[in-house]
Amino acid sequence: MNGFVPPPYPYDRLDRLRPITDAFDGGTVDLSIGTPFDPPPPAVVEALSTSGAERSYPPSIGTPALRDAARNWIERRFAVDVPIAQIGATIGSKEFVATLPQWMHLRTPDRDTVLFPAISYPSYEMGAILAGCRPVPVAMLPDGRMDLDSIRADDAARALLLWVNSPGNPTGALDDLDAAARWGRAHGVPVFSDECYVEFTWTGRGRTILEAGLDGVVAVHSLSKRSNLAGVRVGFYAGDAELVAYLQEVRKHVGMMVPGPAQAAAVAALDDDEHVEVQRQRYRSRLEQLAGVLGRWSGVDVALPAGAFYLWIPTDDGWEYAERLARDGGALVSPGEFYGPDGSGFVRVAVVQPDDRVQLVADRLAASTR
Ligand SMILES: Cc1ncc(COP(=O)(O)O)c(C=O)c1O
């Protein structure tokens, strides 16, 4: 067989550490996947069961109510007005990220390259691979922004799209979205801006690429992180009129439909900002707590990120750190190489677990160093 063989799923590779962490009294504390554990607001859960939207097929582009709620949120949050026609629904942003290169390649068959940050969420690269396209990582500057000047002219000429992610997973760094939009326009390359962590921006205010104008750019948002709805699978994209119209049409043919009750829940979530503030405080205090705990345990200060809910910790060998933390703290974390070869000297800690579980890790680590 010489066809496509899916590589091991990154988080499945942690299974070898699980027997170590499972053996702890109280079991594994999973700080590897960035999956929210805190509850969504009750009104959102209520909307899931009372929308009456389960009988008929939901509109693939999103219900008028969902697109309107997304539009209002963008206006409220960033003071940008996006016409409702330029907004479409996603079944969470992962499917959008992983399928986008196929649709972009069908639209522009003479281009074949997907540009993405060299240290990043693995689905940017995987989407290119699944489309039979060329994934080309863009080098990062020491401050975590992409080094756009390092993109070679021949790669830019072949590029179907550029991904930018700010605040970024795994580093939490804030990228220069204006510069990304400018680069895309100068090179005729659509820029897709994954902004799923924007509500968790710790230094300065959260930004969208749409503030640089809608032409040639698309912002991608998700309710998974903002409203603890990863299990409901709903998000949206918004931006350039022509790109959004094309994607809406092609995604209709594929049957990309967010279930009606999920769309109703997303409306309730987008209309409410209070729960986001509560969640911000939770992540903020867990980041501070875990940075302190891991700093004391390892003897090396742990820096707080500019955004998102991960600690991105430099170390000699990410796997070795992960194994040590599994043995001493019964916690699972992600070796940095999950996010690209340049991440191998790091480890990523997701502060998603409830406070009592985070405290459990703190207690175990304190006991291990006594
Ligand atoms: C950068 C980034 N983009 C997209 C996603 C996908 O989120 P969802 O599909 O739940 O919207 C994640 C999830 O961890 C992420 O970290």
mmCIF file of C-alpha atoms and ligand atoms in Angstrom:
data_model
loop_
_atom_site.group_PDB
_atom_site.id
_atom_site.type_symbol
_atom_site.label_atom_id
_atom_site.label_comp_id
_atom_site.label_asym_id
_atom_site.label_seq_id
_atom_site.Cartn_x
_atom_site.Cartn_y
_atom_site.Cartn_z
ATOM 1 C CA MET A 1 0.000 0.000 0.000
ATOM 2 C CA ASN A 2 1.442 3.373 -0.897
ATOM 3 C CA GLY A 3 -1.607 5.549 -0.230
ATOM 4 C CA PHE A 4 -2.247 7.863 2.682
ATOM 5 C CA VAL A 5 -1.610 6.379 6.106
ATOM 6 C CA PRO A 6 -2.858 8.649 8.907
ATOM 7 C CA PRO A 7 -0.050 9.426 11.366
ATOM 8 C CA PRO A 8 -0.619 8.590 15.048
ATOM 9 C CA TYR A 9 -2.973 11.156 16.568
ATOM 10 C CA PRO A 10 -0.733 13.364 18.742
ATOM 11 C CA TYR A 11 -2.588 12.890 22.023
ATOM 12 C CA ASP A 12 -2.780 9.104 21.547
ATOM 13 C CA ARG A 13 1.000 9.150 21.852
ATOM 14 C CA LEU A 14 0.581 10.095 25.517
ATOM 15 C CA ASP A 15 -1.058 6.737 26.228
ATOM 16 C CA ARG A 16 2.285 5.285 27.305
ATOM 17 C CA LEU A 17 2.387 7.746 30.229
ATOM 18 C CA ARG A 18 -1.186 7.050 31.320
ATOM 19 C CA PRO A 19 -0.459 3.916 33.431
ATOM 20 C CA ILE A 20 1.933 6.070 35.484
ATOM 21 C CA THR A 21 -0.618 8.830 36.124
ATOM 22 C CA ASP A 22 -3.574 6.459 36.561
ATOM 23 C CA ALA A 23 -1.732 4.764 39.439
ATOM 24 C CA PHE A 24 -1.955 7.924 41.598
ATOM 25 C CA ASP A 25 -4.575 8.101 44.318
ATOM 26 C CA GLY A 26 -7.122 10.397 42.619
ATOM 27 C CA GLY A 27 -5.972 9.284 39.154
ATOM 28 C CA THR A 28 -4.738 11.183 36.131
ATOM 29 C CA VAL A 29 -5.019 14.961 35.971
ATOM 30 C CA ASP A 30 -5.159 15.598 32.243
ATOM 31 C CA LEU A 31 -3.536 18.897 31.305
ATOM 32 C CA SER A 32 -2.697 17.765 27.763
ATOM 33 C CA ILE A 33 -5.659 18.455 25.458
ATOM 34 C CA GLY A 34 -7.095 21.984 25.512
ATOM 35 C CA THR A 35 -10.609 20.740 26.147
ATOM 36 C CA PRO A 36 -12.725 22.914 28.475
ATOM 37 C CA PHE A 37 -14.092 21.217 31.614
ATOM 38 C CA ASP A 38 -15.902 24.167 33.178
ATOM 39 C CA PRO A 39 -19.682 24.414 32.688
ATOM 40 C CA PRO A 40 -21.395 26.517 30.009
ATOM 41 C CA PRO A 41 -24.067 28.972 31.205
ATOM 42 C CA PRO A 42 -27.410 27.311 32.156
ATOM 43 C CA ALA A 43 -29.326 29.386 29.545
ATOM 44 C CA VAL A 44 -27.153 27.854 26.845
ATOM 45 C CA VAL A 45 -27.838 24.308 28.011
ATOM 46 C CA GLU A 46 -31.534 25.178 28.237
ATOM 47 C CA ALA A 47 -31.520 26.429 24.636
ATOM 48 C CA LEU A 48 -30.173 23.033 23.510
ATOM 49 C CA SER A 49 -33.293 21.242 24.701
ATOM 50 C CA THR A 50 -35.958 23.840 23.957
ATOM 51 C CA SER A 51 -35.146 25.188 20.484
ATOM 52 C CA GLY A 52 -37.493 22.775 18.687
ATOM 53 C CA ALA A 53 -34.924 22.782 15.885
ATOM 54 C CA GLU A 54 -34.292 19.050 15.794
ATOM 55 C CA ARG A 55 -36.881 18.013 13.187
ATOM 56 C CA SER A 56 -35.785 19.844 10.077
ATOM 57 C CA TYR A 57 -32.427 20.119 8.375
ATOM 58 C CA PRO A 58 -30.537 23.123 9.677
ATOM 59 C CA PRO A 59 -29.182 25.649 7.163
ATOM 60 C CA SER A 60 -25.538 24.871 6.398
ATOM 61 C CA ILE A 61 -24.606 28.553 6.293
ATOM 62 C CA GLY A 62 -26.155 29.038 9.741
ATOM 63 C CA THR A 63 -29.575 30.179 10.864
ATOM 64 C CA PRO A 64 -30.322 33.885 10.496
ATOM 65 C CA ALA A 65 -30.376 34.030 14.312
ATOM 66 C CA LEU A 66 -26.879 32.542 14.618
ATOM 67 C CA ARG A 67 -25.363 34.763 11.945
ATOM 68 C CA ASP A 68 -27.052 37.772 13.457
ATOM 69 C CA ALA A 69 -25.716 36.897 16.926
ATOM 70 C CA ALA A 70 -22.231 36.479 15.442
ATOM 71 C CA ARG A 71 -22.532 39.829 13.689
ATOM 72 C CA ASN A 72 -23.667 41.549 16.886
ATOM 73 C CA TRP A 73 -20.858 39.986 18.875
ATOM 74 C CA ILE A 74 -18.217 41.130 16.335
ATOM 75 C CA GLU A 75 -19.682 44.628 16.427
ATOM 76 C CA ARG A 76 -19.868 44.682 20.245
ATOM 77 C CA ARG A 77 -16.451 43.145 20.822
ATOM 78 C CA PHE A 78 -14.340 44.713 18.043
ATOM 79 C CA ALA A 79 -16.461 47.585 16.655
ATOM 80 C CA VAL A 80 -16.374 46.008 13.176
ATOM 81 C CA ASP A 81 -19.523 45.731 11.060
ATOM 82 C CA VAL A 82 -19.698 42.560 8.965
ATOM 83 C CA PRO A 83 -22.727 42.140 6.688
ATOM 84 C CA ILE A 84 -24.653 39.010 7.651
ATOM 85 C CA ALA A 85 -24.097 37.607 4.130
ATOM 86 C CA GLN A 86 -20.381 37.469 4.949
ATOM 87 C CA ILE A 87 -20.778 35.107 7.916
ATOM 88 C CA GLY A 88 -21.100 31.292 7.821
ATOM 89 C CA ALA A 89 -21.441 28.559 10.459
ATOM 90 C CA THR A 90 -18.905 25.811 11.225
ATOM 91 C CA ILE A 91 -19.255 22.543 13.113
ATOM 92 C CA GLY A 92 -16.548 23.851 15.435
ATOM 93 C CA SER A 93 -13.444 25.305 13.845
ATOM 94 C CA LYS A 94 -11.433 22.079 13.536
ATOM 95 C CA GLU A 95 -13.423 20.738 10.597
ATOM 96 C CA PHE A 96 -13.141 24.137 8.909
ATOM 97 C CA VAL A 97 -9.357 24.206 9.404
ATOM 98 C CA ALA A 98 -8.889 20.625 8.238
ATOM 99 C CA THR A 99 -11.090 20.847 5.106
ATOM 100 C CA LEU A 100 -10.363 24.397 3.946
ATOM 101 C CA PRO A 101 -7.288 23.584 1.805
ATOM 102 C CA GLN A 102 -9.361 21.136 -0.306
ATOM 103 C CA TRP A 103 -11.891 23.805 -1.165
ATOM 104 C CA MET A 104 -9.234 26.444 -1.782
ATOM 105 C CA HIS A 105 -7.315 24.070 -4.064
ATOM 106 C CA LEU A 106 -10.481 23.256 -6.050
ATOM 107 C CA ARG A 107 -11.027 26.989 -6.480
ATOM 108 C CA THR A 108 -7.447 27.717 -7.548
ATOM 109 C CA PRO A 109 -6.043 24.424 -8.910
ATOM 110 C CA ASP A 110 -2.760 25.965 -10.052
ATOM 111 C CA ARG A 111 -1.819 26.727 -6.432
ATOM 112 C CA ASP A 112 -1.014 23.987 -3.937
ATOM 113 C CA THR A 113 0.609 25.431 -0.800
ATOM 114 C CA VAL A 114 -0.704 26.096 2.700
ATOM 115 C CA LEU A 115 1.357 28.465 4.864
ATOM 116 C CA PHE A 116 1.025 28.201 8.649
ATOM 117 C CA PRO A 117 3.000 29.087 11.804
ATOM 118 C CA ALA A 118 5.909 26.677 12.354
ATOM 119 C CA ILE A 119 4.838 26.125 15.980
ATOM 120 C CA SER A 120 1.077 25.709 15.887
ATOM 121 C CA TYR A 121 -2.144 23.757 16.178
ATOM 122 C CA PRO A 122 -1.466 20.571 14.159
ATOM 123 C CA SER A 123 -4.634 20.765 12.019
ATOM 124 C CA TYR A 124 -3.224 23.565 9.839
ATOM 125 C CA GLU A 125 -0.599 21.165 8.512
ATOM 126 C CA MET A 126 -2.944 18.176 8.509
ATOM 127 C CA GLY A 127 -5.541 20.076 6.430
ATOM 128 C CA ALA A 128 -2.918 20.631 3.746
ATOM 129 C CA ILE A 129 -1.892 16.961 3.832
ATOM 130 C CA LEU A 130 -5.515 15.754 3.650
ATOM 131 C CA ALA A 131 -5.996 17.904 0.537
ATOM 132 C CA GLY A 132 -2.860 16.487 -1.102
ATOM 133 C CA CYS A 133 -1.335 19.961 -0.836
ATOM 134 C CA ARG A 134 2.064 21.211 0.353
ATOM 135 C CA PRO A 135 2.227 22.306 3.996
ATOM 136 C CA VAL A 136 4.915 24.987 4.355
ATOM 137 C CA PRO A 137 5.646 26.175 7.920
ATOM 138 C CA VAL A 138 6.472 29.844 8.401
ATOM 139 C CA ALA A 139 9.388 30.441 10.800
ATOM 140 C CA MET A 140 8.590 32.190 14.077
ATOM 141 C CA LEU A 141 10.358 35.188 15.547
ATOM 142 C CA PRO A 142 11.585 34.916 19.154
ATOM 143 C CA ASP A 143 8.482 36.819 20.358
ATOM 144 C CA GLY A 144 6.160 34.196 18.822
ATOM 145 C CA ARG A 145 5.011 36.182 15.758
ATOM 146 C CA MET A 146 5.382 34.677 12.302
ATOM 147 C CA ASP A 147 8.411 35.905 10.365
ATOM 148 C CA LEU A 148 6.487 36.898 7.225
ATOM 149 C CA ASP A 149 9.659 38.228 5.587
ATOM 150 C CA SER A 150 11.082 34.705 5.661
ATOM 151 C CA ILE A 151 8.389 33.361 3.307
ATOM 152 C CA ARG A 152 10.071 32.556 0.002
ATOM 153 C CA ALA A 153 8.703 34.214 -3.135
ATOM 154 C CA ASP A 154 8.073 30.861 -4.827
ATOM 155 C CA ASP A 155 6.099 29.592 -1.814
ATOM 156 C CA ALA A 156 4.041 32.803 -1.749
ATOM 157 C CA ALA A 157 3.309 32.435 -5.464
ATOM 158 C CA ARG A 158 2.015 28.883 -4.877
ATOM 159 C CA ALA A 159 0.097 29.717 -1.691
ATOM 160 C CA LEU A 160 -3.607 28.976 -1.423
ATOM 161 C CA LEU A 161 -3.789 30.590 1.992
ATOM 162 C CA LEU A 162 -1.883 31.769 5.035
ATOM 163 C CA TRP A 163 -2.994 30.793 8.548
ATOM 164 C CA VAL A 164 -2.441 33.134 11.459
ATOM 165 C CA ASN A 165 -3.437 32.274 15.038
ATOM 166 C CA SER A 166 -3.555 34.948 17.729
ATOM 167 C CA PRO A 167 -3.523 34.401 20.657
ATOM 168 C CA GLY A 168 -1.678 31.338 19.441
ATOM 169 C CA ASN A 169 -1.835 27.724 20.482
ATOM 170 C CA PRO A 170 0.523 26.537 21.981
ATOM 171 C CA THR A 171 2.664 29.614 22.726
ATOM 172 C CA GLY A 172 -0.066 32.083 23.732
ATOM 173 C CA ALA A 173 1.802 34.745 21.721
ATOM 174 C CA LEU A 174 -0.063 37.591 20.027
ATOM 175 C CA ASP A 175 0.655 37.942 16.325
ATOM 176 C CA ASP A 176 0.499 41.128 14.234
ATOM 177 C CA LEU A 177 -2.820 40.704 12.433
ATOM 178 C CA ASP A 178 -2.453 43.957 10.480
ATOM 179 C CA ALA A 179 0.880 42.745 9.128
ATOM 180 C CA ALA A 180 -0.652 39.374 8.167
ATOM 181 C CA ALA A 181 -3.512 41.101 6.314
ATOM 182 C CA ARG A 182 -1.035 43.406 4.552
ATOM 183 C CA TRP A 183 1.178 40.504 3.542
ATOM 184 C CA GLY A 184 -1.800 38.587 2.146
ATOM 185 C CA ARG A 185 -3.055 41.545 0.123
ATOM 186 C CA ALA A 186 0.416 42.329 -1.209
ATOM 187 C CA HIS A 187 0.862 38.731 -2.391
ATOM 188 C CA GLY A 188 -2.713 37.954 -3.465
ATOM 189 C CA VAL A 189 -2.972 35.232 -0.788
ATOM 190 C CA PRO A 190 -6.133 34.908 1.342
ATOM 191 C CA VAL A 191 -5.374 35.123 5.054
ATOM 192 C CA PHE A 192 -7.386 32.983 7.489
ATOM 193 C CA SER A 193 -7.143 34.154 11.086
ATOM 194 C CA ASP A 194 -7.936 31.546 13.746
ATOM 195 C CA GLU A 195 -9.177 33.637 16.652
ATOM 196 C CA CYS A 196 -10.691 30.979 18.889
ATOM 197 C CA TYR A 197 -8.719 32.210 21.946
ATOM 198 C CA VAL A 198 -9.428 35.903 21.458
ATOM 199 C CA GLU A 199 -11.517 36.204 24.639
ATOM 200 C CA PHE A 200 -8.518 34.971 26.593
ATOM 201 C CA THR A 201 -6.121 37.758 25.722
ATOM 202 C CA TRP A 202 -4.166 38.798 28.825
ATOM 203 C CA THR A 203 -1.936 41.624 27.596
ATOM 204 C CA GLY A 204 -3.858 44.360 25.821
ATOM 205 C CA ARG A 205 -7.228 43.881 24.210
ATOM 206 C CA GLY A 206 -8.367 40.990 22.031
ATOM 207 C CA ARG A 207 -8.114 41.757 18.320
ATOM 208 C CA THR A 208 -9.590 40.430 15.093
ATOM 209 C CA ILE A 209 -8.016 40.577 11.661
ATOM 210 C CA LEU A 210 -11.310 42.107 10.482
ATOM 211 C CA GLU A 211 -10.175 45.387 12.072
ATOM 212 C CA ALA A 212 -7.755 45.614 9.114
ATOM 213 C CA GLY A 213 -10.717 45.545 6.695
ATOM 214 C CA LEU A 214 -12.610 42.556 5.296
ATOM 215 C CA ASP A 215 -10.943 42.271 1.882
ATOM 216 C CA GLY A 216 -8.908 39.122 1.450
ATOM 217 C CA VAL A 217 -9.225 38.011 5.074
ATOM 218 C CA VAL A 218 -11.471 35.605 6.992
ATOM 219 C CA ALA A 219 -11.694 35.392 10.789
ATOM 220 C CA VAL A 220 -12.490 31.969 12.253
ATOM 221 C CA HIS A 221 -14.236 31.775 15.638
ATOM 222 C CA SER A 222 -15.454 29.034 17.914
ATOM 223 C CA LEU A 223 -17.821 28.712 20.848
ATOM 224 C CA SER A 224 -15.741 25.793 22.168
ATOM 225 C CA LYS A 225 -13.326 27.875 24.200
ATOM 226 C CA ARG A 226 -15.283 31.094 24.658
ATOM 227 C CA SER A 227 -18.340 29.409 26.147
ATOM 228 C CA ASN A 228 -17.139 25.912 27.180
ATOM 229 C CA LEU A 229 -19.102 24.306 24.336
ATOM 230 C CA ALA A 230 -16.502 22.029 22.741
ATOM 231 C CA GLY A 231 -18.976 19.133 22.944
ATOM 232 C CA VAL A 232 -21.683 21.040 21.089
ATOM 233 C CA ARG A 233 -19.538 21.755 17.994
ATOM 234 C CA VAL A 234 -20.348 25.192 16.737
ATOM 235 C CA GLY A 235 -18.417 28.168 15.452
ATOM 236 C CA PHE A 236 -18.421 30.595 12.546
ATOM 237 C CA TYR A 237 -16.255 32.347 9.982
ATOM 238 C CA ALA A 238 -16.621 35.905 8.741
ATOM 239 C CA GLY A 239 -14.886 38.219 6.327
ATOM 240 C CA ASP A 240 -14.174 38.689 2.620
ATOM 241 C CA ALA A 241 -17.422 38.643 0.601
ATOM 242 C CA GLU A 242 -16.199 36.437 -2.228
ATOM 243 C CA LEU A 243 -14.295 33.916 -0.107
ATOM 244 C CA VAL A 244 -17.163 33.526 2.360
ATOM 245 C CA ALA A 245 -19.756 33.148 -0.438
ATOM 246 C CA TYR A 246 -17.607 30.463 -2.108
ATOM 247 C CA LEU A 247 -17.085 28.556 1.135
ATOM 248 C CA GLN A 248 -20.775 28.791 2.043
ATOM 249 C CA GLU A 249 -21.713 27.216 -1.293
ATOM 250 C CA VAL A 250 -19.139 24.443 -1.302
ATOM 251 C CA ARG A 251 -19.859 23.577 2.336
ATOM 252 C CA LYS A 252 -23.582 23.265 1.530
ATOM 253 C CA HIS A 253 -22.746 20.580 -1.030
ATOM 254 C CA VAL A 254 -20.613 18.707 1.511
ATOM 255 C CA GLY A 255 -23.410 18.705 4.095
ATOM 256 C CA MET A 256 -21.511 20.717 6.688
ATOM 257 C CA MET A 257 -24.467 21.461 8.961
ATOM 258 C CA VAL A 258 -24.414 22.513 12.597
ATOM 259 C CA PRO A 259 -27.329 20.747 14.341
ATOM 260 C CA GLY A 260 -30.236 23.147 14.905
ATOM 261 C CA PRO A 261 -30.211 22.884 18.721
ATOM 262 C CA ALA A 262 -26.473 23.622 18.704
ATOM 263 C CA GLN A 263 -27.085 26.733 16.623
ATOM 264 C CA ALA A 264 -29.737 27.857 19.128
ATOM 265 C CA ALA A 265 -27.317 27.278 22.003
ATOM 266 C CA ALA A 266 -24.657 29.321 20.207
ATOM 267 C CA VAL A 267 -27.073 32.253 19.893
ATOM 268 C CA ALA A 268 -27.665 32.205 23.661
ATOM 269 C CA ALA A 269 -23.915 31.977 24.267
ATOM 270 C CA LEU A 270 -22.955 34.768 21.875
ATOM 271 C CA ASP A 271 -25.569 37.065 23.340
ATOM 272 C CA ASP A 272 -24.038 36.778 26.807
ATOM 273 C CA ASP A 273 -20.662 38.204 27.880
ATOM 274 C CA GLU A 274 -20.897 37.680 31.638
ATOM 275 C CA HIS A 275 -19.985 33.999 31.586
ATOM 276 C CA VAL A 276 -16.911 34.841 29.502
ATOM 277 C CA GLU A 277 -15.670 37.182 32.197
ATOM 278 C CA VAL A 278 -16.127 34.436 34.804
ATOM 279 C CA GLN A 279 -14.197 32.000 32.613
ATOM 280 C CA ARG A 280 -11.427 34.534 32.052
ATOM 281 C CA GLN A 281 -10.927 34.810 35.803
ATOM 282 C CA ARG A 282 -10.797 31.017 36.137
ATOM 283 C CA TYR A 283 -8.118 30.602 33.483
ATOM 284 C CA ARG A 284 -6.161 33.574 34.714
ATOM 285 C CA SER A 285 -5.985 32.284 38.272
ATOM 286 C CA ARG A 286 -5.147 28.725 37.167
ATOM 287 C CA LEU A 287 -2.365 30.002 34.895
ATOM 288 C CA GLU A 288 -0.870 31.904 37.826
ATOM 289 C CA GLN A 289 -1.297 29.003 40.234
ATOM 290 C CA LEU A 290 0.214 26.388 37.920
ATOM 291 C CA ALA A 291 3.061 28.656 36.838
ATOM 292 C CA GLY A 292 3.967 29.031 40.524
ATOM 293 C CA VAL A 293 3.582 25.324 41.287
ATOM 294 C CA LEU A 294 5.626 24.163 38.282
ATOM 295 C CA GLY A 295 8.253 26.844 38.886
ATOM 296 C CA ARG A 296 8.784 25.674 42.481
ATOM 297 C CA TRP A 297 8.853 22.022 41.422
ATOM 298 C CA SER A 298 11.296 22.449 38.517
ATOM 299 C CA GLY A 299 13.382 25.257 40.037
ATOM 300 C CA VAL A 300 12.900 27.333 36.858
ATOM 301 C CA ASP A 301 10.552 30.333 36.648
ATOM 302 C CA VAL A 302 7.545 29.755 34.393
ATOM 303 C CA ALA A 303 6.390 32.769 32.348
ATOM 304 C CA LEU A 304 2.723 33.646 31.932
ATOM 305 C CA PRO A 305 1.418 33.744 28.326
ATOM 306 C CA ALA A 306 0.106 36.853 26.538
ATOM 307 C CA GLY A 307 -3.042 34.944 25.661
ATOM 308 C CA ALA A 308 -4.846 31.554 25.567
ATOM 309 C CA PHE A 309 -4.868 29.068 28.437
ATOM 310 C CA TYR A 310 -1.578 27.261 28.066
ATOM 311 C CA LEU A 311 1.782 27.487 29.773
ATOM 312 C CA TRP A 312 4.500 27.029 27.144
ATOM 313 C CA ILE A 313 7.567 26.028 29.094
ATOM 314 C CA PRO A 314 11.100 25.809 27.694
ATOM 315 C CA THR A 315 12.953 22.647 28.690
ATOM 316 C CA ASP A 316 15.760 20.470 27.316
ATOM 317 C CA ASP A 317 13.437 17.752 26.135
ATOM 318 C CA GLY A 318 9.632 18.014 26.130
ATOM 319 C CA TRP A 319 9.075 14.260 26.441
ATOM 320 C CA GLU A 320 11.450 13.984 29.379
ATOM 321 C CA TYR A 321 9.650 16.855 31.193
ATOM 322 C CA ALA A 322 6.251 15.273 30.475
ATOM 323 C CA GLU A 323 7.398 11.949 31.891
ATOM 324 C CA ARG A 324 8.885 13.548 35.000
ATOM 325 C CA LEU A 325 5.674 15.462 35.639
ATOM 326 C CA ALA A 326 3.656 12.270 35.126
ATOM 327 C CA ARG A 327 5.805 10.490 37.753
ATOM 328 C CA ASP A 328 5.884 13.307 40.309
ATOM 329 C CA GLY A 329 2.483 14.940 39.797
ATOM 330 C CA GLY A 330 0.272 12.326 38.115
ATOM 331 C CA ALA A 331 -0.432 14.926 35.417
ATOM 332 C CA LEU A 332 -0.407 14.560 31.641
ATOM 333 C CA VAL A 333 0.971 17.437 29.561
ATOM 334 C CA SER A 334 1.924 17.743 25.897
ATOM 335 C CA PRO A 335 5.504 17.544 24.626
ATOM 336 C CA GLY A 336 6.067 20.581 22.418
ATOM 337 C CA GLU A 337 6.893 18.536 19.325
ATOM 338 C CA PHE A 338 3.142 17.886 18.954
ATOM 339 C CA TYR A 339 3.047 21.436 17.563
ATOM 340 C CA GLY A 340 5.931 21.091 15.114
ATOM 341 C CA PRO A 341 9.609 20.060 15.247
ATOM 342 C CA ASP A 342 10.607 23.548 16.441
ATOM 343 C CA GLY A 343 8.545 22.933 19.592
ATOM 344 C CA SER A 344 10.595 19.956 20.770
ATOM 345 C CA GLY A 345 12.397 21.962 23.467
ATOM 346 C CA PHE A 346 9.101 22.906 25.144
ATOM 347 C CA VAL A 347 6.177 21.414 26.962
ATOM 348 C CA ARG A 348 2.562 22.677 26.867
ATOM 349 C CA VAL A 349 0.371 22.691 29.960
ATOM 350 C CA ALA A 350 -3.371 23.321 29.437
ATOM 351 C CA VAL A 351 -4.980 24.836 32.533
ATOM 352 C CA VAL A 352 -8.373 23.370 31.731
ATOM 353 C CA GLN A 353 -8.989 21.162 34.744
ATOM 354 C CA PRO A 354 -11.231 22.224 37.645
ATOM 355 C CA ASP A 355 -9.496 24.001 40.514
ATOM 356 C CA ASP A 356 -9.579 20.988 42.860
ATOM 357 C CA ARG A 357 -7.752 18.864 40.247
ATOM 358 C CA VAL A 358 -5.141 21.570 39.730
ATOM 359 C CA GLN A 359 -4.721 21.718 43.516
ATOM 360 C CA LEU A 360 -4.244 17.943 43.564
ATOM 361 C CA VAL A 361 -1.272 18.294 41.190
ATOM 362 C CA ALA A 362 0.106 21.094 43.376
ATOM 363 C CA ASP A 363 -0.148 18.870 46.474
ATOM 364 C CA ARG A 364 1.479 15.895 44.755
ATOM 365 C CA LEU A 365 4.363 18.007 43.455
ATOM 366 C CA ALA A 366 4.899 19.675 46.842
ATOM 367 C CA ALA A 367 5.061 16.198 48.429
ATOM 368 C CA SER A 368 7.492 14.973 45.755
ATOM 369 C CA THR A 369 10.010 17.750 46.471
ATOM 370 C CA ARG A 370 9.863 17.480 50.270
HETATM 371 C C1 LIG B 1 -5.780 27.048 17.552
HETATM 372 C C2 LIG B 1 -6.994 26.179 17.553
HETATM 373 N N1 LIG B 1 -7.842 26.252 16.536
HETATM 374 C C3 LIG B 1 -8.952 25.491 16.482
HETATM 375 C C4 LIG B 1 -9.232 24.585 17.479
HETATM 376 C C5 LIG B 1 -10.451 23.724 17.330
HETATM 377 O O1 LIG B 1 -11.472 24.031 18.184
HETATM 378 P P1 LIG B 1 -12.980 23.681 17.869
HETATM 379 O O2 LIG B 1 -13.002 22.711 16.713
HETATM 380 O O3 LIG B 1 -13.506 23.055 19.083
HETATM 381 O O4 LIG B 1 -13.629 24.963 17.502
HETATM 382 C C6 LIG B 1 -8.373 24.463 18.566
HETATM 383 C C7 LIG B 1 -8.650 23.482 19.632
HETATM 384 O O5 LIG B 1 -7.880 23.212 20.489
HETATM 385 C C8 LIG B 1 -7.220 25.284 18.604
HETATM 386 O O6 LIG B 1 -6.351 25.218 19.610
#
